CSV table of C-alpha atoms (C1' of nucleotides) in Angstrom, one decimal:
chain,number,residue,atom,x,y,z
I,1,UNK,CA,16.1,12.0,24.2
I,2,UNK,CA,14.8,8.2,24.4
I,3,UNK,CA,13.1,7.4,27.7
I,4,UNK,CA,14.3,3.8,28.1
I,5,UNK,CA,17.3,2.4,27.6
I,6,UNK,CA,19.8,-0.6,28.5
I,7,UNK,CA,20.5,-4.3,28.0
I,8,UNK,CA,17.8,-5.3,30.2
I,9,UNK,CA,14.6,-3.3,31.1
I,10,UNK,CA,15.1,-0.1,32.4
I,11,UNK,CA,14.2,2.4,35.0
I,12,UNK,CA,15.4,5.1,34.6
I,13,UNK,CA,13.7,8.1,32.6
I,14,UNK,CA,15.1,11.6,32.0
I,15,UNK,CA,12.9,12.8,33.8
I,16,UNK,CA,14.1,10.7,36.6
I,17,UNK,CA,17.2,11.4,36.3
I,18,UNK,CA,16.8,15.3,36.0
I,19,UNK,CA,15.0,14.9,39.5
I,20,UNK,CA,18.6,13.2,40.5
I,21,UNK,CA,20.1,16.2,39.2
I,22,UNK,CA,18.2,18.7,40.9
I,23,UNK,CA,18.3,16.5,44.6
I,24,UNK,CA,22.0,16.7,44.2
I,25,UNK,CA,22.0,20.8,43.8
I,26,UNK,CA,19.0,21.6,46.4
I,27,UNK,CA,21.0,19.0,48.7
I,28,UNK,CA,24.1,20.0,48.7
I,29,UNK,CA,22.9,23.7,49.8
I,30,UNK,CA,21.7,22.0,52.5
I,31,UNK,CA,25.0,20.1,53.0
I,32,UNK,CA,27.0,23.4,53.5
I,33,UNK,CA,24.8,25.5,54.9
I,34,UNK,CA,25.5,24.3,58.8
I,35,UNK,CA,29.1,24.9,58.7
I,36,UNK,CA,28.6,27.8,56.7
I,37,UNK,CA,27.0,29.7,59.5
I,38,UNK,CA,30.0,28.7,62.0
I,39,UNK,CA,32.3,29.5,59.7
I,40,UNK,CA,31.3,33.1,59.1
I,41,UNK,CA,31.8,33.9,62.3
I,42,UNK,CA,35.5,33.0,62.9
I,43,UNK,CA,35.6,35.4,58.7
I,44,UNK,CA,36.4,31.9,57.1
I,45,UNK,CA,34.7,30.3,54.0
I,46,UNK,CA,34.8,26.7,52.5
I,47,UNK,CA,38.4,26.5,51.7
I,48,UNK,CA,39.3,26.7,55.1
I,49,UNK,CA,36.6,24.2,56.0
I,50,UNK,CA,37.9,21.7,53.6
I,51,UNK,CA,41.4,22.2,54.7
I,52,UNK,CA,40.6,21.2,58.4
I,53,UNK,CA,38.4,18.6,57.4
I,54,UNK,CA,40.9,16.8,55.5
I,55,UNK,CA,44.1,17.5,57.8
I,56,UNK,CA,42.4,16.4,60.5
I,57,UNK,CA,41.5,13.4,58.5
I,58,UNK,CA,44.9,12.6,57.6
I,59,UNK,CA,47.1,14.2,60.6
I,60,UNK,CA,50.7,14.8,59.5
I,61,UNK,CA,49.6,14.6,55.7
I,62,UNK,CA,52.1,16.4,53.0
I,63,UNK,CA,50.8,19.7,51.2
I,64,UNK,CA,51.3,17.9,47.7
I,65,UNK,CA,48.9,15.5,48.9
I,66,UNK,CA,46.4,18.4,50.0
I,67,UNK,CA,46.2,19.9,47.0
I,68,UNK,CA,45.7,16.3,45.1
I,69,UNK,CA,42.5,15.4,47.4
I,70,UNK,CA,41.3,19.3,47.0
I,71,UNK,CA,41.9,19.3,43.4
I,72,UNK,CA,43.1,23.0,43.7
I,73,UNK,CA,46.5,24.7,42.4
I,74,UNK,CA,48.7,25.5,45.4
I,75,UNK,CA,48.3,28.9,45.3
I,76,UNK,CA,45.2,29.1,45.9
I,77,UNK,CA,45.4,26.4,49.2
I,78,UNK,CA,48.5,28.5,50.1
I,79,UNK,CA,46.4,31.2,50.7
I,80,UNK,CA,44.3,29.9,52.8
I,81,UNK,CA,46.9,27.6,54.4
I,82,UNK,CA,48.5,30.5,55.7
I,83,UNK,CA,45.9,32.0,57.4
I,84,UNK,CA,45.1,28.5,59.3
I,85,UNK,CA,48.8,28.9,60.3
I,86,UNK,CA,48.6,32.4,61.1
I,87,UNK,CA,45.6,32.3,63.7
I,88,UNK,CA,47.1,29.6,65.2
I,89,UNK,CA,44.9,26.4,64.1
I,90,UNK,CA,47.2,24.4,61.9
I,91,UNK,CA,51.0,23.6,62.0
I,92,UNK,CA,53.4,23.3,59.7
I,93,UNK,CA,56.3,20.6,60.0
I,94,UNK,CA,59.5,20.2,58.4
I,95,UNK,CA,59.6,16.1,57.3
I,96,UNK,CA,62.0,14.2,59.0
I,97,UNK,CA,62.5,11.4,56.4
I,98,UNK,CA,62.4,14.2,53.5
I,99,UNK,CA,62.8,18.0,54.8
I,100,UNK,CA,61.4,19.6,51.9
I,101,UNK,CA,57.8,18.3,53.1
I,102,UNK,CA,55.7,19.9,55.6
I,103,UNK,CA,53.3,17.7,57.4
I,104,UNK,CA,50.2,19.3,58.5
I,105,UNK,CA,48.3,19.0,61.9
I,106,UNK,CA,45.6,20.7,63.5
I,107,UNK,CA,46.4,22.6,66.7
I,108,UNK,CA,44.2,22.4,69.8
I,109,UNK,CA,42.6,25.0,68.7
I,110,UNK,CA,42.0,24.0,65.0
I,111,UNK,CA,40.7,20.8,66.6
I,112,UNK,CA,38.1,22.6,68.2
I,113,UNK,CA,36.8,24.6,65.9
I,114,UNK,CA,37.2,20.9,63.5
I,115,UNK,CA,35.0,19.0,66.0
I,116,UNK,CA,32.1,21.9,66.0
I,117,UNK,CA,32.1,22.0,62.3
I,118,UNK,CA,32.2,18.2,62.3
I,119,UNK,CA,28.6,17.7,64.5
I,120,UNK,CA,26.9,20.7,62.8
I,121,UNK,CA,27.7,19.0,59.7
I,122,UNK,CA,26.7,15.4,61.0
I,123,UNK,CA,23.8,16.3,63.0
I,124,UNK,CA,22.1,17.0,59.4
I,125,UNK,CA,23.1,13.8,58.1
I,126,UNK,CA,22.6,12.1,61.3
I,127,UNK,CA,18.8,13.1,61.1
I,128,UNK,CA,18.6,12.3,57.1
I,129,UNK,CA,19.8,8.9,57.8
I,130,UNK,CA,17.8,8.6,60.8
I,131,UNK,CA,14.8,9.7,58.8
I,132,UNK,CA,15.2,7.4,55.8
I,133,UNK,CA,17.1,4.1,57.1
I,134,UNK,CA,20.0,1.8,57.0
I,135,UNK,CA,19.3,0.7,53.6
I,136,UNK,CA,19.0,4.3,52.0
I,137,UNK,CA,22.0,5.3,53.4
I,138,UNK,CA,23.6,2.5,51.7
I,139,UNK,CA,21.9,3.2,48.3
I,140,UNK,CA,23.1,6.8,48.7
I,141,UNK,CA,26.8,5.8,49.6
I,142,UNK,CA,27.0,3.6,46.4
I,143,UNK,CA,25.4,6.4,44.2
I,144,UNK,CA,27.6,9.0,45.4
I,145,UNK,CA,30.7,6.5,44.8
I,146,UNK,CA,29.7,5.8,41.1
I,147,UNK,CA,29.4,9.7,40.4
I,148,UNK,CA,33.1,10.1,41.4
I,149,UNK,CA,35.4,10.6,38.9
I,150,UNK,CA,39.0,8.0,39.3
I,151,UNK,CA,41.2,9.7,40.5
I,152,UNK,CA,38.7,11.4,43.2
I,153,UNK,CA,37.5,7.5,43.9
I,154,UNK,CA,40.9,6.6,44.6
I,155,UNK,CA,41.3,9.8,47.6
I,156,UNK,CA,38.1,8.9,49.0
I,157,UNK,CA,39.1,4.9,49.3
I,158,UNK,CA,42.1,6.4,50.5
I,159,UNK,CA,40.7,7.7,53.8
I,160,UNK,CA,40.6,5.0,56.3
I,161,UNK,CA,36.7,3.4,56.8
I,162,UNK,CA,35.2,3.2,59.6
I,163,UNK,CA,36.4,-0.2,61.2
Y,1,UNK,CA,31.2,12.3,70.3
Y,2,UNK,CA,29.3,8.6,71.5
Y,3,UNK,CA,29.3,6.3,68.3
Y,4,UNK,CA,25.8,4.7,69.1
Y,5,UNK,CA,22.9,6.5,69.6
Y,6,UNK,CA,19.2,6.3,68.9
Y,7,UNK,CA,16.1,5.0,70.2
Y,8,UNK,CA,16.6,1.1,69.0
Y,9,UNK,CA,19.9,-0.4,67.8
Y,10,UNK,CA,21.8,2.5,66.2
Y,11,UNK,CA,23.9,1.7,62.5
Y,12,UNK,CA,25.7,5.1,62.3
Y,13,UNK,CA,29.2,5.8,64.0
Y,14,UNK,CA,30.7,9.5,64.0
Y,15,UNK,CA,33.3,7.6,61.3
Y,16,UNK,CA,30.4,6.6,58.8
Y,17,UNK,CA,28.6,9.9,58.6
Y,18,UNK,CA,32.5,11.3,58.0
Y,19,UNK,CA,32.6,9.1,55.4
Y,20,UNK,CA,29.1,10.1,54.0
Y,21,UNK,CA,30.3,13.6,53.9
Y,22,UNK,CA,33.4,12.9,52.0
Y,23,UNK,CA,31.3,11.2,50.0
Y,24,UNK,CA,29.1,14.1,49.2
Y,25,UNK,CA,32.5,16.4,48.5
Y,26,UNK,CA,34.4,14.1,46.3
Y,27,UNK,CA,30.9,13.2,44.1
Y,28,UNK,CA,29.8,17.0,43.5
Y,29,UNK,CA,33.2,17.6,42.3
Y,30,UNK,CA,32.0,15.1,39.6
Y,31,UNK,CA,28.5,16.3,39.0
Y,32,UNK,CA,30.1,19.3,37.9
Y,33,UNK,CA,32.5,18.0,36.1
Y,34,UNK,CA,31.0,16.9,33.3
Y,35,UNK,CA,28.8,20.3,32.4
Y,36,UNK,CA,31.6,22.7,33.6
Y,37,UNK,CA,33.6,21.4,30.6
Y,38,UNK,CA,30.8,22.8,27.8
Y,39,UNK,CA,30.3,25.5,29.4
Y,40,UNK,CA,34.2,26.6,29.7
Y,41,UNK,CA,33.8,26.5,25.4
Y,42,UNK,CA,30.6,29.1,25.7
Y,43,UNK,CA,32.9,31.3,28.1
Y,44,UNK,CA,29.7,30.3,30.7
Y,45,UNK,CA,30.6,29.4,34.3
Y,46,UNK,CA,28.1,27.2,36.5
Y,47,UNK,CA,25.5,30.3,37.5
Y,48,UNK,CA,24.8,30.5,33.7
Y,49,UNK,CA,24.1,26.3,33.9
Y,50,UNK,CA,21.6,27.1,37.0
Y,51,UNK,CA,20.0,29.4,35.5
Y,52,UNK,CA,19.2,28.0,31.9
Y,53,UNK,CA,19.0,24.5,34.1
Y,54,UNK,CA,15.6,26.1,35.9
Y,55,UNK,CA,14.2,28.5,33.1
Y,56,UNK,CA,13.9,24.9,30.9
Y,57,UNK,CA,12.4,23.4,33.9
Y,58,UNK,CA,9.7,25.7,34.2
Y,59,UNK,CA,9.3,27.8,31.4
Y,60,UNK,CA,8.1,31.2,31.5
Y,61,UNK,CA,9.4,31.3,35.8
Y,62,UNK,CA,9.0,34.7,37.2
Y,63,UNK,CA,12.7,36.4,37.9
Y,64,UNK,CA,11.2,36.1,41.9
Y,65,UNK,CA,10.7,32.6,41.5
Y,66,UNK,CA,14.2,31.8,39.7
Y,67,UNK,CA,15.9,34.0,42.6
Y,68,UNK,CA,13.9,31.7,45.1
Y,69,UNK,CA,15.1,28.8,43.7
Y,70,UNK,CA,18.7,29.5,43.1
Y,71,UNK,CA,19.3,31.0,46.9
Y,72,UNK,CA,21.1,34.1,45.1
Y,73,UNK,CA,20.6,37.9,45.1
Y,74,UNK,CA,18.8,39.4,42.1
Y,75,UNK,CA,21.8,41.1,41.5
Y,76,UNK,CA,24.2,38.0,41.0
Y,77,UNK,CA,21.5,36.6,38.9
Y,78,UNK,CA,20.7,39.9,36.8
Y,79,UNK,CA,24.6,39.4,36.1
Y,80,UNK,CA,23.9,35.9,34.6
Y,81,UNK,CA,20.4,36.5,33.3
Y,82,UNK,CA,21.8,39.6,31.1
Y,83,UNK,CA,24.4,37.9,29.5
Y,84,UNK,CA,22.5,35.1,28.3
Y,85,UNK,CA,19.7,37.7,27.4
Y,86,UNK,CA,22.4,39.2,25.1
Y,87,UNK,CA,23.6,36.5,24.1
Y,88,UNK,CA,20.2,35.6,22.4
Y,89,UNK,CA,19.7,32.2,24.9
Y,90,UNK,CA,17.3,33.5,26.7
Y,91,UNK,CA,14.4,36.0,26.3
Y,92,UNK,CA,12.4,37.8,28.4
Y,93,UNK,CA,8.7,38.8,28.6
Y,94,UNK,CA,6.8,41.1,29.9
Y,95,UNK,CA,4.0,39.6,31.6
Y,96,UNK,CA,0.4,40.1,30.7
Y,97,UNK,CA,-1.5,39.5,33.7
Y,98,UNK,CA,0.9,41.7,35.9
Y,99,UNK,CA,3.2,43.7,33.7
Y,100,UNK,CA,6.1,44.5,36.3
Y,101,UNK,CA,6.8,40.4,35.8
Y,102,UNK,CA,9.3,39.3,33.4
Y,103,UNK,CA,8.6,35.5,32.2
Y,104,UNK,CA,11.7,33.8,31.2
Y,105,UNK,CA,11.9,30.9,28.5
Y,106,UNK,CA,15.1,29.7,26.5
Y,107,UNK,CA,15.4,30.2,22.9
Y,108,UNK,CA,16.1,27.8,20.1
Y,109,UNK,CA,19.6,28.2,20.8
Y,110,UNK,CA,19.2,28.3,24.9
Y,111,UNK,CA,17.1,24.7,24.1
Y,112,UNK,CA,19.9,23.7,22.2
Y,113,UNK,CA,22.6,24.4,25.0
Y,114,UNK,CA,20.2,23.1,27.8
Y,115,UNK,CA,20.2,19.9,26.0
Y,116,UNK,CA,23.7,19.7,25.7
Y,117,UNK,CA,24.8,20.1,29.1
Y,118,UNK,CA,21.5,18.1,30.5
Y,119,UNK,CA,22.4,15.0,28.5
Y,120,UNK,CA,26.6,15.5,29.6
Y,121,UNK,CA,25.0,15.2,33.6
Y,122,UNK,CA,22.5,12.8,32.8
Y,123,UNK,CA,25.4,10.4,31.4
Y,124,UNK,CA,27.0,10.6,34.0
Y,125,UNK,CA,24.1,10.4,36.8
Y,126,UNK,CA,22.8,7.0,34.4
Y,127,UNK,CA,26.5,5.3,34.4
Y,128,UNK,CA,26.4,5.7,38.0
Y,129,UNK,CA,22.5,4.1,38.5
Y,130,UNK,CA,23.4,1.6,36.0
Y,131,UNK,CA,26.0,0.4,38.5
Y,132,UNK,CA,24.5,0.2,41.5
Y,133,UNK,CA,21.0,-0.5,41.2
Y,134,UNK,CA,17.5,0.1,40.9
Y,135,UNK,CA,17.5,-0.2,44.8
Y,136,UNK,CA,20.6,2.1,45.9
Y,137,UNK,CA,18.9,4.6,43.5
Y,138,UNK,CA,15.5,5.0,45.5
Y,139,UNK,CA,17.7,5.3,48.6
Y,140,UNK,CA,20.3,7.9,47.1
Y,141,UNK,CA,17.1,10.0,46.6
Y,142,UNK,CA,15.4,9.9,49.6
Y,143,UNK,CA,18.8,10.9,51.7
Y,144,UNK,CA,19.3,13.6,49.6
Y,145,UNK,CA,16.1,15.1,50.6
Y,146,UNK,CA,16.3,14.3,53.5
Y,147,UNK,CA,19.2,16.7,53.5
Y,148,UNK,CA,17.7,19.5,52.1
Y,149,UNK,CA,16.4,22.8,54.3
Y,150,UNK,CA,12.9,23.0,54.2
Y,151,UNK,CA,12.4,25.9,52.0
Y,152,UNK,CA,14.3,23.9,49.4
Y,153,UNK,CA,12.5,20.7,49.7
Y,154,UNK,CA,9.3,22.7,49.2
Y,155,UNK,CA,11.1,24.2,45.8
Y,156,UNK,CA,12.4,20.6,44.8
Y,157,UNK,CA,8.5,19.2,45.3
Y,158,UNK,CA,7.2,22.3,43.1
Y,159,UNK,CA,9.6,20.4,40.2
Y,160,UNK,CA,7.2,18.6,38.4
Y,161,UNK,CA,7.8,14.8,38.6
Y,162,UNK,CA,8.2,12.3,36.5
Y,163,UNK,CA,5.1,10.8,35.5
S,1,DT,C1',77.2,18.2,40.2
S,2,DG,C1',73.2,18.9,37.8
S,3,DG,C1',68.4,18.0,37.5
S,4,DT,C1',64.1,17.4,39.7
S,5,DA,C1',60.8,17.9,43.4
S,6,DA,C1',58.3,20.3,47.4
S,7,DA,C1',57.0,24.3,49.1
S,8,DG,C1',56.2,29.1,49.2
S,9,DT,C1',55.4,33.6,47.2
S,10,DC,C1',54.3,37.7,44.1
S,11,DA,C1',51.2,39.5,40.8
S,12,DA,C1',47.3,39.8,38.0
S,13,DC,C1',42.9,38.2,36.8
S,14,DA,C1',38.0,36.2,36.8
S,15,DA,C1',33.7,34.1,38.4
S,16,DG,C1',30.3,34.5,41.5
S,17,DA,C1',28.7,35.5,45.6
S,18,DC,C1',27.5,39.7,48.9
S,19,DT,C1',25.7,44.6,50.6
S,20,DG,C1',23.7,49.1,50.0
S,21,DA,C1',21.6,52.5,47.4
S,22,DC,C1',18.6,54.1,43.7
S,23,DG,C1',15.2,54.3,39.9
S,24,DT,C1',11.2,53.0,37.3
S,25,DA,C1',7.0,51.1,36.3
S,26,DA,C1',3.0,48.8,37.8
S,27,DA,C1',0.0,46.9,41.1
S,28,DT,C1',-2.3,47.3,45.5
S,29,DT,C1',-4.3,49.4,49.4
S,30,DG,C1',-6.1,52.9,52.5
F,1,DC,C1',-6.9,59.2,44.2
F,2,DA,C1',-2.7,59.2,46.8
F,3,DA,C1',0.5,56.6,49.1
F,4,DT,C1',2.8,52.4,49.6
F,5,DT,C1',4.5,48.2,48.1
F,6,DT,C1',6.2,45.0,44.6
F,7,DA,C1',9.1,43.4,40.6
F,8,DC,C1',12.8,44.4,38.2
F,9,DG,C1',17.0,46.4,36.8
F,10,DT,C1',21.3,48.7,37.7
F,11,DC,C1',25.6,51.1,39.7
F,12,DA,C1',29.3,50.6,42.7
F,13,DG,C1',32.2,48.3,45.8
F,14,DT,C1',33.8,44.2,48.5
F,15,DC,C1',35.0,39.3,49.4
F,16,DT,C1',36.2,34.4,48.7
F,17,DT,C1',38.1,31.3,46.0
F,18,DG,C1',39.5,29.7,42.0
F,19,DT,C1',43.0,30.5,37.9
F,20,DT,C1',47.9,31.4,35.2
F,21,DG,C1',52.6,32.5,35.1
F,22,DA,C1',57.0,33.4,36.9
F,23,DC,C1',60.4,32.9,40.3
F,24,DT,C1',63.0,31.4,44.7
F,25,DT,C1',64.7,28.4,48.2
F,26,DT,C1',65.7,24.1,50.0
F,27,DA,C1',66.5,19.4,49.6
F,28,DC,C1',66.7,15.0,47.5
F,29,DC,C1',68.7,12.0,44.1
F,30,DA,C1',71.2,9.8,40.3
DNA sequence: TGGTAAAGTCAACAAGACTGACGTAAATTG
DNA sequence: CAATTTACGTCAGTCTTGTTGACTTTACCA
């Protein structure tokens, strides 16, 4: 309701931050709409996107540790899980330490199809970062960080940073 | 695949624009977070927050201009558009210039619900400039549209601005 | 041995997107 | 003026991706 807030002066309007809002929704259309168009073509969506994206992040990682990064019940990644398996572009391993685990990895195949998702999805960012600079990117980074909730914060730290 | 690129000294390796994707995932998990949790009371999913989202924004919005904006098919937002018609948030007017338009502006009670989940993502979206800066902010924006298609840039410009 | 945990599955359901086909009213154009 | 196009609404069907709830199998652990 109040334009300006804070303990010290303040920048941020509403308005500002209802044009924050709306970046974040046109953007993220923008975001998905690369890999969308490969994905369709192999009769996969999102989910499946997702999956790869994050076993190929985390090679061997545990279903149970899938779902918490996804944030989805297990049905729902089982279902797409077992396609992946299925058509031959991630495997499923019994745990050595603990054999009630199944460690995922992509296949070949699901490594391919990984990496071309991968550059059509970086090539966009690649240009936005070109196109706005070093120190942008690093604004946007921190932004992006702050609007995570916990327990999301804590997955993406999780994922090892670039050295 | 090569980790520096570009026509001067390059800043972005395959692994930080990973990790600026990521980043985008985990945070609109958030962004929605917030919002998702009123409109779960109303029985109202995120379409129905879209759609009162732009009808405040630019009251009186033709249904063309609304289906522009949201990327959708008239017929997924018909869906949405009736149900909040019904539902008294919304109302619908024939237009005088061209009658065959319908102008769209929330009710009392549609103002009322706008407000509500606008100030739930606007908390959210202020904690997270509060933290990082003034700075970070600026830069947050301009990647973000930077990362938008064209077509949706143009939309996000037609937004009025901030004064 | 008994309880808990990891994974998988079946079934049913809902939101929200899509396509395709149609209908009506109003504007526009030849 | 007649024909076409535009704006909107609707019916019907499909798909993806999420949900809940219940149940099983296997394995670990105290």
């Amino acid at each position: 309701m109040d334009d300006r807030r804070g303990p010290h002066l303040l920048f941020l309007t509403d308005e500002q931050l209802k044009k924050g809002i709306e970046a974040m929704f046109f953007a993220y259309k923008g975001f998905t709409a690369d890999p969308d168009r490969i994905l369709e073509q192999y009769g996969y969506g999102r989910a499946h996107h997702r999956a790869i994206h994050f076993i190929h992040r985390s090679p061997g990682t545990t279903v149970n540790n899938l779902l918490a990064i996804l944030g989805v019940t297990k049905q729902s990644l089982n279902r797409v899980l077992r396609t992946l398996v299925e058509d031959g572009l991630v495997e499923s391993r019994v745990g050595t330490r603990d054999k009630r685990e199944r460690h995922l990895v992509l296949t070949e195949k699901g490594q391919a199809l990984e990496a071309d998702l991968a550059e059509a999805q970086r090539a966009r960012m690649r240009a936005a970062y070109r196109e706005v600079g070093p120190e942008a990117v690093d604004g946007f980074r921190k932004v992006l960080e702050a609007m995570m909730d916990p327990d999301m914060r804590r997955h993406f730290n999780a994922l090892k940073d670039p050295e």
